[in-house]
Amino acid sequence: STIGYEAWLRYPQLTDVLRIEAVSRWSGCMIVTEASEVIATAAAELKRGLERMLGVTLAARSSCDSGSGCIAIGTFSGGNESIARVFGDSGAQLDTGAEGFAIRTDAESGIIAIGAEQPAGVLYGVFHLLRLIATGASIDELDIVERPVNTIRMINQWDNIDGSVERGYAGQSIFYENNTIKSDLTRVEDYARLLASSGLNAIAINNVNVHHHETYFITERFLPDIARIAGIFRRYAIKLFLSVNYASPIETGELTTADPLDADVKAWWKAKADELYKVIPDFGGFLVKADSENRPGPFTYGRDHADGSNMLAEALLPHGGLVIWRCFVYNCKQDWRDRKTDRARAAYDHFKPLDGRFMDNVILQIKNGPMDFQVREPVSPLFGALPATNCMMEFQIAQEYTGQARHLCYLVPQWKEVLDFDTYAKGEGSYVKQVVDGSMFGYKHSGFAAVSNIGDNANWTGHPLTQANLYGYGRLAWNPELSAAAIAEEWTRLTFGSDEHVVSTVVSLLMGSWSIYESYTAPLGVGWMVSPNHHYGPDVDGYEYSKWGTYHFSDCKGMGVDRTLATGTGYAGQYREPNASIYGTLESCPDELLLFFHHVPYTHVLHSGKTVIQHIYDTHFEGVEQAEQMLRSWNELEGRIDTETFKLAGDRFAEQAEHAKEWRDRINTYYLRKSGISDALDRTIY
Ligand code: GCU
């Protein structure tokens, strides 16, 4: 089956007669004069979308005399007369920037014009117009100027050449199989469409853990195929990046060291860069996981992350390439008996002292939280702490710790909270979103990256509704001011059409899902109660005596991690005031993060008025009820959604409700046994 394959680009035929008339009035022809690849893509998308929705053929012309009801697309200076007529000289003054666009309905000339500085903007403008039509907006009086808030809007594939996807829950890779790059890349092209239509413009196509074969991606063995992939993404204005192995010079057998200060190593990478740019002239650059979870890096040679990344940056600089260097660096061989080492502190401790030492074409990619994509974490204190170093955000769409592709967990609300967090870096109102869009410190490069959630499942994401996370990520990277609910509604209308019962049900399912997931899993910000390795399902002590720095310290009296300055690991002190005091003080710490920052007795009373233990019991019972309610709400949509999607999502909601019980009972039972305190409502705990 191919249901779900077209995701939010289905463009079902319009059925309302008035609506068809209203759109048809502007769809007499398409006026396009430019020949660039990306404009050709834009024209093809416009044609396809309109033809689907209207059931007509859309002729492409280079001019239109009839003077009524056409759509013109092009760059302001590209010689398209209709664009010039509608925008006049003002085109250039519209401030659309390198990737923005303007859409204007010009009643006089009978033209809807989509104009931009660059072809990429034209493509985004076309997708925008199609989105307006598909979601039922009027196009009679458009006067829109849009430009993306973030310059880098990137996807990270964690795909391996053997066809597996690290933390992938929707099948195998669409890029690779059997240690080769697939010969048929149709699916990659369709993925490029999905990404571009949600506003994304960059992709790293291989796992940050670069294994043996992938190390050769930057050699002649793979470069022709990599160039083929780059060519596909280029047509959608998406730049290609590669994850590289820091020890490449050694791994390929060419050198005996990867020391960044070694002259041969520098020369090796320079030659590599030259070779790469010969094949892919617009290559984006390298994504690097170094000295992290057993990956090689500069530490081996007594060098730091600035030395390490600058060496690569120097090699890429003449070609305009970037080094995206990840900050996910911590001691992954910790002794659980050691109460001083705190993984949460690690990124800040490593990178803060290096601020200002990185070259201009290096960007530090920082995970949203200090640990690892848990359902609830505080915001990484590195945001706002590096005024002299380019930084970007790393989110994870894949839901590794948030139910994978089985449970629904719409993450846009979580990401919004992160982006709206006040760092106080330049006084009150210094939000994370202004750090990562580059405006707060005038970064040269910055933006968003996120780990993808797609695989070769027919519907890309496994769970039909988690397509919303991919779409939502793109839309949020374009404009962090969009609300989570607005994005959810947009996605739902594009995906399922405009049956209002469907729209309101799906939107409320999405909007409630994060908090429901949180309520039946690890409580109050403590995290990590998942099964080791695969990270699906409950195991309260699964990571308690491990080397990964992931503990909750539950005993017979209480639980939580003391990260205060006064008596704990001092992590709370990495924030600027007033955050440091708010988190560091028991009385002011927000309930949802209490156990991240404090070790408290089970009888500690939360701001909500409940004790910690009663909160655990209550939220876990409620969470299951809500998960069951999700299943019931979904089931009410029977007959309103295609049967296959209905069944597929229905099965997942059923699994989620069942699995939520397992979470509830494991956690409640564990804490009843530890604390000896019974549930005030005397519900069944085992
Ligand atoms: C997590 C995840 C790993 C991944 C790592 C990373 O720890 O479980 O699979 O490699 O993050 O972001 O590098």
XYZ file of C-alpha atoms and ligand atoms in Angstrom:
699
model
C 0.000 0.000 0.000
C 1.072 3.557 -0.600
C -1.302 5.214 1.809
C 0.441 7.888 3.781
C 3.280 8.061 1.295
C 2.352 11.509 0.086
C 1.969 12.693 3.654
C 1.012 16.382 3.715
C 1.448 16.707 -0.047
C -1.633 14.730 -1.030
C -3.551 17.683 -2.455
C -6.873 15.856 -2.683
C -9.334 17.117 -5.258
C -11.422 20.007 -3.959
C -15.066 19.077 -3.706
C -16.841 22.292 -2.775
C -18.112 23.918 -5.966
C -17.662 27.478 -4.775
C -14.202 26.696 -3.606
C -13.255 25.120 -6.927
C -14.549 28.206 -8.685
C -12.637 30.534 -6.389
C -9.348 28.773 -6.993
C -9.937 28.086 -10.686
C -10.309 31.803 -11.290
C -6.584 32.110 -10.605
C -5.484 28.979 -12.334
C -5.763 29.837 -15.994
C -2.098 29.221 -16.550
C 1.287 29.351 -14.911
C 3.709 32.011 -16.055
C 7.301 30.936 -15.681
C 10.285 32.170 -17.650
C 13.365 31.065 -15.750
C 15.206 27.854 -16.340
C 17.049 27.204 -13.085
C 16.710 23.766 -11.542
C 14.950 24.980 -8.428
C 12.483 27.111 -10.418
C 11.765 24.050 -12.529
C 11.022 22.161 -9.319
C 8.767 24.978 -8.148
C 6.892 24.960 -11.451
C 6.476 21.197 -11.346
C 5.164 21.367 -7.778
C 2.694 24.107 -8.604
C 1.464 22.206 -11.618
C 1.101 18.955 -9.754
C -0.590 20.495 -6.729
C -3.100 22.570 -8.642
C -3.869 19.858 -11.139
C -4.616 17.471 -8.303
C -6.814 19.880 -6.407
C -8.688 21.180 -9.428
C -8.582 18.181 -11.731
C -7.420 20.273 -14.677
C -4.188 20.678 -16.600
C -2.202 23.777 -15.929
C -0.457 25.165 -18.980
C 2.944 26.769 -18.491
C 3.518 29.929 -20.509
C 6.229 32.506 -20.623
C 3.745 35.347 -20.754
C 0.028 35.776 -20.645
C -1.942 38.345 -22.586
C -5.423 37.299 -21.682
C -4.615 39.223 -18.540
C -6.721 37.255 -16.171
C -6.362 34.500 -13.698
C -2.810 33.250 -13.883
C -0.107 32.431 -11.387
C 3.326 33.859 -12.104
C 6.424 32.541 -10.395
C 9.984 33.806 -10.559
C 12.768 35.826 -9.072
C 12.457 39.608 -8.913
C 15.278 40.113 -11.340
C 14.763 37.011 -13.460
C 13.050 38.710 -16.388
C 9.520 37.439 -15.762
C 7.395 40.406 -16.855
C 4.416 39.371 -14.795
C 6.540 39.298 -11.660
C 7.879 42.723 -12.532
C 4.376 44.018 -13.218
C 2.991 42.899 -9.856
C 5.934 43.754 -7.629
C 7.322 46.624 -9.677
C 10.594 47.932 -8.411
C 9.422 47.134 -4.932
C 10.386 43.507 -5.287
C 13.868 44.152 -4.150
C 12.622 46.247 -1.233
C 10.327 43.623 0.161
C 13.094 42.308 2.339
C 12.463 38.699 1.494
C 16.114 37.851 2.047
C 17.950 34.971 0.443
C 15.203 32.418 1.031
C 12.010 34.351 1.633
C 9.215 35.115 -0.800
C 6.345 37.440 -1.506
C 2.919 36.373 -2.733
C 0.551 39.014 -4.019
C -2.834 38.824 -5.646
C -2.993 41.619 -8.180
C -6.612 42.130 -9.180
C -5.728 44.648 -11.849
C -3.481 42.395 -13.869
C -5.339 39.269 -12.844
C -2.227 37.636 -11.553
C -1.154 35.940 -8.372
C 2.589 36.476 -8.304
C 5.084 34.497 -6.274
C 8.333 36.419 -6.279
C 11.637 36.004 -4.473
C 15.242 37.065 -4.531
C 16.429 33.537 -5.206
C 14.919 30.396 -6.740
C 14.705 28.754 -3.296
C 12.303 31.477 -2.199
C 10.142 30.827 -5.240
C 9.952 27.153 -4.278
C 8.946 27.987 -0.684
C 6.406 30.458 -2.034
C 4.841 27.812 -4.241
C 4.530 25.386 -1.332
C 3.022 28.184 0.727
C 0.378 28.996 -1.869
C -0.502 25.326 -2.264
C -0.787 25.031 1.496
C -3.160 27.995 1.603
C -5.335 26.477 -1.082
C -5.304 23.012 0.470
C -6.236 24.321 3.913
C -9.118 26.382 2.540
C -7.756 29.932 2.788
C -8.948 32.589 0.375
C -6.432 33.557 -2.280
C -8.291 36.567 -3.617
C -6.411 39.211 -1.681
C -3.040 37.789 -0.824
C -0.266 40.122 0.202
C 2.272 38.027 2.018
C 5.941 38.461 2.753
C 7.655 35.574 4.511
C 11.242 34.857 5.291
C 12.686 32.079 7.400
C 13.795 33.121 10.862
C 16.603 30.546 10.943
C 19.231 30.278 8.232
C 20.149 26.642 8.793
C 17.128 24.347 8.921
C 18.603 20.946 8.945
C 17.735 17.273 9.219
C 20.175 14.699 10.566
C 19.739 11.167 9.258
C 21.146 8.541 11.590
C 21.276 6.059 8.679
C 23.990 3.445 8.294
C 25.267 2.005 5.029
C 24.079 -1.481 6.012
C 20.542 -0.148 5.715
C 19.831 0.147 9.423
C 18.823 3.405 11.036
C 20.163 4.169 14.504
C 17.143 4.992 16.644
C 14.961 4.513 13.589
C 11.498 3.100 14.208
C 9.952 3.280 10.757
C 11.832 0.649 8.844
C 15.159 0.590 7.076
C 17.069 3.390 5.427
C 15.754 4.961 2.232
C 19.350 5.791 1.267
C 21.341 2.604 1.804
C 21.160 -1.164 1.679
C 23.739 -3.955 1.890
C 26.669 -1.601 2.320
C 25.887 0.379 -0.818
C 24.004 3.470 -1.756
C 20.700 2.462 -3.319
C 20.617 2.670 -7.073
C 16.963 3.672 -7.108
C 16.755 6.978 -5.256
C 13.149 7.842 -6.114
C 12.270 7.688 -2.501
C 15.053 10.095 -1.603
C 13.608 12.539 -4.093
C 10.176 12.201 -2.529
C 11.756 12.801 0.855
C 13.407 15.941 -0.496
C 9.940 17.180 -1.497
C 8.615 16.584 1.995
C 11.545 18.402 3.560
C 11.474 21.390 1.219
C 7.719 21.751 1.531
C 8.042 22.068 5.286
C 10.788 24.669 4.843
C 13.967 22.680 5.468
C 17.172 23.427 3.571
C 19.960 21.116 4.771
C 20.533 17.436 5.452
C 23.317 15.275 6.829
C 22.706 11.915 5.202
C 24.620 9.541 7.473
C 24.725 8.647 11.136
C 26.833 10.768 13.474
C 28.371 7.486 14.582
C 30.465 6.985 11.466
C 31.445 3.343 11.198
C 34.013 1.690 8.980
C 32.352 1.763 5.549
C 30.811 5.196 6.044
C 34.270 6.557 6.748
C 34.821 6.065 3.023
C 31.939 8.358 2.056
C 34.513 11.108 1.555
C 36.626 8.968 -0.774
C 36.345 8.117 -4.432
C 34.701 4.829 -3.511
C 31.449 6.578 -2.569
C 31.730 10.150 -3.795
C 30.055 9.636 -7.182
C 26.994 8.197 -5.452
C 27.037 10.878 -2.774
C 27.100 13.430 -5.581
C 24.020 11.769 -7.057
C 22.202 12.247 -3.764
C 23.429 15.845 -3.515
C 22.014 16.425 -6.998
C 18.566 15.300 -5.905
C 18.533 17.519 -2.847
C 19.931 20.443 -4.835
C 16.804 20.511 -6.978
C 14.857 21.149 -3.766
C 17.291 23.787 -2.517
C 18.603 21.456 0.184
C 22.311 21.403 0.946
C 24.025 18.114 1.617
C 26.298 17.512 4.614
C 28.180 14.397 5.664
C 28.962 13.077 9.108
C 32.658 12.306 9.237
C 34.849 10.083 11.350
C 37.430 12.154 13.185
C 39.929 9.350 12.757
C 39.412 9.122 8.982
C 43.098 9.585 8.135
C 43.903 6.543 10.277
C 40.822 4.466 9.465
C 41.495 4.724 5.746
C 45.024 3.511 6.379
C 46.656 6.645 5.021
C 48.142 8.155 8.183
C 49.027 6.910 11.616
C 47.614 9.884 13.482
C 44.548 12.126 13.445
C 46.154 14.800 15.606
C 44.595 18.110 14.521
C 47.872 19.966 14.960
C 49.850 17.531 12.825
C 50.861 18.983 9.443
C 50.124 15.765 7.551
C 46.690 15.522 9.100
C 45.900 19.106 8.107
C 47.094 18.453 4.571
C 45.059 15.241 4.414
C 41.815 17.043 5.262
C 42.598 19.924 2.924
C 43.088 17.488 0.064
C 39.851 15.742 1.061
C 37.958 19.011 0.994
C 39.367 19.905 -2.410
C 38.349 16.500 -3.732
C 34.863 16.790 -2.265
C 34.143 20.217 -3.679
C 35.264 19.142 -7.100
C 32.465 16.609 -7.103
C 29.899 18.569 -5.079
C 30.583 22.289 -5.559
C 27.850 23.368 -3.128
C 28.655 20.768 -0.458
C 27.449 21.963 2.964
C 30.182 20.640 5.208
C 30.886 18.155 7.993
C 28.826 17.093 10.981
C 31.100 15.739 13.710
C 30.553 13.617 16.800
C 33.986 13.570 18.391
C 35.148 12.378 21.804
C 31.612 11.339 22.507
C 30.392 7.849 23.375
C 33.639 6.196 22.321
C 33.984 8.065 19.032
C 37.497 9.264 18.225
C 38.414 12.904 18.611
C 41.106 15.415 19.495
C 41.327 14.308 23.166
C 43.482 11.358 22.108
C 46.211 13.833 21.240
C 45.754 16.098 24.225
C 43.954 18.671 22.040
C 40.601 20.255 22.754
C 37.428 20.682 20.743
C 38.496 24.056 19.383
C 41.738 22.589 18.016
C 39.809 19.660 16.633
C 37.071 21.559 14.854
C 39.228 24.452 13.647
C 41.481 22.082 11.762
C 38.516 20.771 9.763
C 37.145 24.282 9.388
C 40.376 25.466 7.854
C 40.167 22.739 5.249
C 36.592 23.676 4.344
C 36.988 27.450 4.561
C 38.272 28.100 1.011
C 35.154 26.336 -0.293
C 32.660 28.022 2.009
C 31.965 24.830 3.960
C 30.869 24.544 7.585
C 31.889 22.331 10.473
C 28.961 21.430 12.687
C 30.502 20.130 15.880
C 28.277 18.367 18.388
C 28.398 19.179 22.104
C 27.069 15.791 23.214
C 30.284 15.136 25.108
C 30.311 13.448 28.523
C 31.918 10.637 30.456
C 30.089 7.481 29.369
C 32.175 5.247 31.608
C 31.129 6.661 34.917
C 31.184 4.571 38.076
C 27.676 4.724 39.562
C 29.232 4.952 43.005
C 30.800 8.265 42.021
C 28.352 10.933 43.203
C 30.431 13.922 42.076
C 30.478 13.428 38.329
C 27.274 14.732 36.772
C 26.596 14.041 33.133
C 24.241 17.023 32.986
C 27.185 19.334 33.645
C 29.429 17.895 30.961
C 28.610 19.876 27.802
C 28.855 23.208 29.589
C 32.036 22.229 31.419
C 33.678 21.172 28.160
C 32.594 23.977 25.868
C 32.046 27.103 27.945
C 35.786 27.634 28.546
C 36.387 27.441 24.765
C 34.033 30.298 23.880
C 35.663 32.573 21.306
C 38.247 30.054 20.175
C 36.266 28.566 17.301
C 36.612 29.695 13.718
C 33.754 31.528 12.048
C 32.730 28.525 9.987
C 32.377 26.264 13.020
C 28.964 25.863 14.644
C 28.376 24.047 17.915
C 25.295 21.836 17.766
C 23.770 21.576 21.237
C 21.060 19.118 22.252
C 17.999 20.865 23.658
C 18.623 19.472 27.121
C 21.729 18.551 29.094
C 21.025 14.808 29.063
C 19.491 13.143 26.027
C 16.047 13.887 24.585
C 14.118 12.789 27.679
C 10.398 13.521 27.908
C 11.266 16.343 30.298
C 14.607 18.028 30.877
C 15.636 21.560 31.613
C 17.049 23.562 28.707
C 20.791 23.175 28.153
C 22.588 25.967 30.018
C 24.970 26.282 27.063
C 22.338 28.298 25.201
C 23.196 31.861 26.042
C 26.572 30.950 27.536
C 28.573 31.149 24.294
C 28.347 34.732 23.047
C 31.431 34.378 20.857
C 30.729 30.977 19.283
C 28.171 30.081 16.612
C 25.558 27.751 18.095
C 22.647 25.768 16.802
C 19.866 23.678 18.300
C 19.627 19.904 18.124
C 16.194 18.349 18.573
C 15.223 14.738 18.065
C 12.140 14.008 16.002
C 12.680 10.253 16.300
C 11.097 9.890 19.787
C 13.827 7.585 21.020
C 12.771 8.086 24.637
C 9.250 9.285 24.003
C 7.472 6.206 22.752
C 9.316 5.745 19.458
C 6.858 5.205 16.608
C 4.426 3.338 18.878
C 3.157 6.002 21.261
C 1.858 9.324 20.082
C 3.976 12.153 21.404
C 3.652 15.387 19.458
C 6.878 17.169 20.283
C 6.263 20.653 18.913
C 4.936 21.876 22.293
C 8.109 20.578 23.980
C 10.316 22.297 21.401
C 8.354 25.524 21.831
C 9.016 25.476 25.566
C 12.724 25.107 24.890
C 12.756 27.937 22.355
C 10.771 30.218 24.634
C 13.054 29.615 27.614
C 14.562 32.810 28.965
C 18.332 32.476 29.357
C 18.729 35.996 30.772
C 21.962 36.128 28.765
C 21.311 39.773 27.952
C 18.835 40.485 30.700
C 15.190 39.507 30.870
C 13.719 38.418 27.537
C 16.824 36.675 26.167
C 15.112 33.651 24.705
C 16.743 30.503 23.387
C 15.105 31.087 20.011
C 17.115 34.304 19.692
C 20.312 32.466 20.504
C 19.742 29.881 17.799
C 18.453 32.287 15.160
C 21.742 34.120 15.622
C 20.232 37.491 16.514
C 21.203 37.611 20.175
C 24.943 37.503 19.680
C 25.195 38.189 15.954
C 26.334 34.693 15.091
C 27.585 34.250 11.558
C 25.934 30.829 11.251
C 23.187 29.274 13.347
C 19.853 27.513 13.209
C 18.132 24.204 13.870
C 19.047 20.566 13.378
C 16.973 17.527 14.288
C 17.276 13.782 14.109
C 14.794 12.466 11.559
C 12.032 9.957 12.250
C 11.665 8.473 8.777
C 12.442 5.103 7.273
C 11.272 2.978 4.394
C 7.854 2.249 5.899
C 5.193 3.130 3.347
C 4.046 6.091 5.400
C 7.615 7.207 6.299
C 7.154 7.459 10.064
C 5.452 4.224 11.096
C 2.782 5.866 13.212
C 0.642 7.864 10.788
C 0.257 10.769 13.200
C 3.938 11.235 13.929
C 4.390 12.673 10.466
C 3.201 15.757 12.324
C 6.501 15.871 14.206
C 8.530 15.996 11.006
C 6.271 18.577 9.428
C 6.088 20.569 12.650
C 9.832 20.618 12.997
C 10.238 22.159 9.560
C 7.558 24.755 10.139
C 9.007 25.692 13.523
C 12.506 26.013 12.113
C 11.067 28.396 9.544
C 9.189 30.377 12.156
C 9.481 29.619 15.880
C 6.573 31.983 16.557
C 4.033 29.618 15.019
C 1.945 27.984 17.716
C 2.015 24.234 18.261
C -1.743 24.098 17.800
C -1.664 26.080 14.560
C 0.974 23.746 13.158
C -1.020 20.716 14.281
C -4.129 22.037 12.598
C -2.311 22.870 9.399
C -0.794 19.394 9.251
C -4.117 17.744 9.991
C -5.971 19.625 7.275
C -3.277 18.896 4.717
C -3.172 15.228 5.687
C -6.795 14.381 6.404
C -8.789 17.139 4.733
C -11.287 19.482 6.285
C -13.850 17.265 8.024
C -14.129 19.418 11.153
C -14.728 16.461 13.430
C -11.518 14.859 12.191
C -9.602 18.118 12.470
C -10.628 18.872 16.019
C -10.114 15.283 17.186
C -6.684 14.881 15.644
C -5.512 18.295 16.822
C -6.541 17.554 20.372
C -4.949 14.115 20.250
C -1.696 15.696 19.120
C -1.822 18.571 21.566
C -2.505 16.382 24.601
C -0.036 13.646 23.774
C 3.228 14.947 25.242
C 1.767 15.553 28.660
C -0.023 12.192 28.615
C 3.205 10.400 27.760
C 4.998 12.263 30.510
C 2.375 11.366 33.075
C 2.718 7.593 32.812
C 6.505 7.500 32.373
C 9.416 8.855 34.475
C 8.049 11.447 36.911
C 8.945 15.069 37.660
C 11.886 15.452 35.289
C 13.968 12.569 36.600
C 14.083 10.666 33.289
C 15.829 7.423 32.316
C 13.399 4.764 33.516
C 13.508 3.014 30.143
C 14.826 -0.401 29.190
C 18.535 -0.174 28.486
C 19.788 -0.189 24.892
C 16.543 -0.048 22.937
C 14.943 2.544 25.244
C 11.376 1.363 24.780
C 9.256 0.516 27.751
C 9.687 0.795 31.520
C 12.623 -0.407 33.566
C 12.937 1.783 36.628
C 16.416 0.611 37.561
C 17.507 -0.166 34.015
C 20.027 2.652 34.073
C 20.467 3.004 37.828
C 23.734 1.122 38.199
C 25.067 1.785 34.722
C 28.083 3.677 33.457
C 26.041 6.240 31.511
C 25.552 8.828 34.237
C 21.791 8.326 34.413
C 20.473 7.923 37.946
C 17.397 8.635 40.071
C 18.809 7.592 43.462
C 15.549 6.207 44.819
C 15.760 4.684 48.290
C 13.273 4.009 51.063
C 13.020 7.696 51.966
C 13.055 9.588 48.718
C 14.338 10.126 45.207
C 15.832 12.623 42.739
C 19.227 14.038 41.856
C 20.706 16.788 43.970
C 22.130 19.175 41.412
C 22.178 22.230 43.661
C 25.268 24.320 44.268
C 24.988 24.040 48.033
C 24.837 20.285 48.489
C 24.760 18.694 45.056
C 26.664 18.535 41.793
C 26.423 22.268 41.187
C 24.719 21.878 37.812
C 22.050 24.430 38.786
C 24.831 26.991 39.025
C 25.514 26.745 35.298
C 22.438 28.880 34.651
C 22.372 32.629 34.849
C 20.348 34.247 37.560
C 17.512 34.124 38.294
C 17.380 30.636 36.749
C 20.225 29.356 38.915
C 18.359 30.279 42.089
C 14.956 29.234 40.826
C 16.200 25.756 40.000
C 18.641 25.565 42.871
C 16.084 26.364 45.550
C 13.655 23.666 46.546
C 10.817 26.135 47.127
C 11.024 27.755 43.713
C 11.964 24.818 41.512
C 9.075 24.062 39.131
C 7.315 20.794 39.938
C 7.941 19.258 36.527
C 11.717 19.516 37.047
C 11.843 18.937 40.786
C 13.571 15.552 40.683
C 16.038 16.715 38.065
C 17.408 19.259 40.524
C 16.618 17.936 43.987
C 16.622 14.792 46.048
C 13.489 14.919 48.184
C 11.533 12.686 50.535
C 8.462 11.001 49.067
C 6.420 13.084 51.447
C 7.710 16.373 50.045
C 4.748 18.552 49.070
C 4.721 19.927 45.537
C 3.363 23.305 44.483
C 0.356 21.354 43.292
C -0.358 20.511 46.941
C 0.308 16.807 46.499
C 3.133 14.786 47.946
C 5.684 13.433 45.508
C 4.527 9.854 46.085
C 0.863 10.708 45.625
C 1.747 12.661 42.491
C 3.456 9.573 41.095
C 0.451 7.372 41.791
C -2.081 9.890 40.512
C -0.329 10.805 37.289
C 0.278 7.174 36.454
C -3.347 6.211 36.965
C -4.523 9.287 35.080
C -2.032 8.777 32.283
C -3.438 5.341 31.543
C -6.993 6.668 31.565
C -5.972 9.393 29.151
C -4.191 6.937 26.889
C -7.366 4.846 26.835
C -9.345 7.969 26.065
C -7.035 8.661 23.121
C -7.894 5.267 21.693
C -11.623 5.946 22.124
C -11.385 9.368 20.466
C -9.518 7.897 17.564
C -12.057 5.117 17.179
C -14.807 7.705 16.820
C -13.215 8.703 13.530
C -14.106 5.418 11.897
C -15.486 6.048 8.430
C -14.061 9.564 8.335
C -10.494 8.498 7.639
C -9.325 5.973 5.068
C -9.665 2.481 6.518
C -5.998 1.625 6.325
C -4.736 4.681 8.188
C -7.608 4.317 10.606
C -6.562 0.774 11.422
C -2.839 1.445 11.515
C -3.134 4.339 13.949
C -5.875 2.516 15.862
C -3.562 -0.441 16.445
C -0.883 1.894 17.746
C -3.258 3.710 20.069
C -4.347 0.306 21.391
C -0.750 -0.727 21.940
C -0.043 2.585 23.636
C -2.969 2.202 26.027
C -1.872 -1.327 26.902
C 1.754 -0.354 27.252
C 0.869 2.657 29.397
C -0.522 0.153 31.913
C 2.801 -1.617 31.994
C 4.484 1.725 32.686
C 1.944 2.592 35.368
C 2.186 -0.695 37.190
C 5.954 -0.976 37.063
C 6.471 2.514 38.361
C 3.711 2.537 40.947
C 4.725 -0.871 42.240
C 8.363 0.089 42.415
C 7.604 3.188 44.478
C 5.078 1.512 46.718
C 7.681 -1.130 47.558
C 10.475 1.414 48.028
C 8.514 3.913 50.074
C 6.045 1.738 51.916
C 3.541 4.565 51.524
C 0.202 3.463 50.195
C -1.992 5.228 47.689
C -4.405 7.633 49.345
C -7.127 6.399 46.992
C -6.295 2.766 47.592
C -6.143 1.788 43.921
C -4.561 -1.465 42.817
C -0.795 -1.439 43.030
C 0.977 -4.747 42.850
C 21.842 8.892 22.199
C 21.428 7.712 21.353
C 22.554 7.235 20.507
C 23.158 8.403 19.737
C 23.558 9.504 20.683
C 24.033 10.752 19.976
O 22.712 8.470 23.200
O 20.945 6.679 22.163
O 22.054 6.256 19.638
O 24.259 7.989 19.008
O 22.454 9.872 21.425
O 23.246 11.704 19.914
O 25.149 10.813 19.508
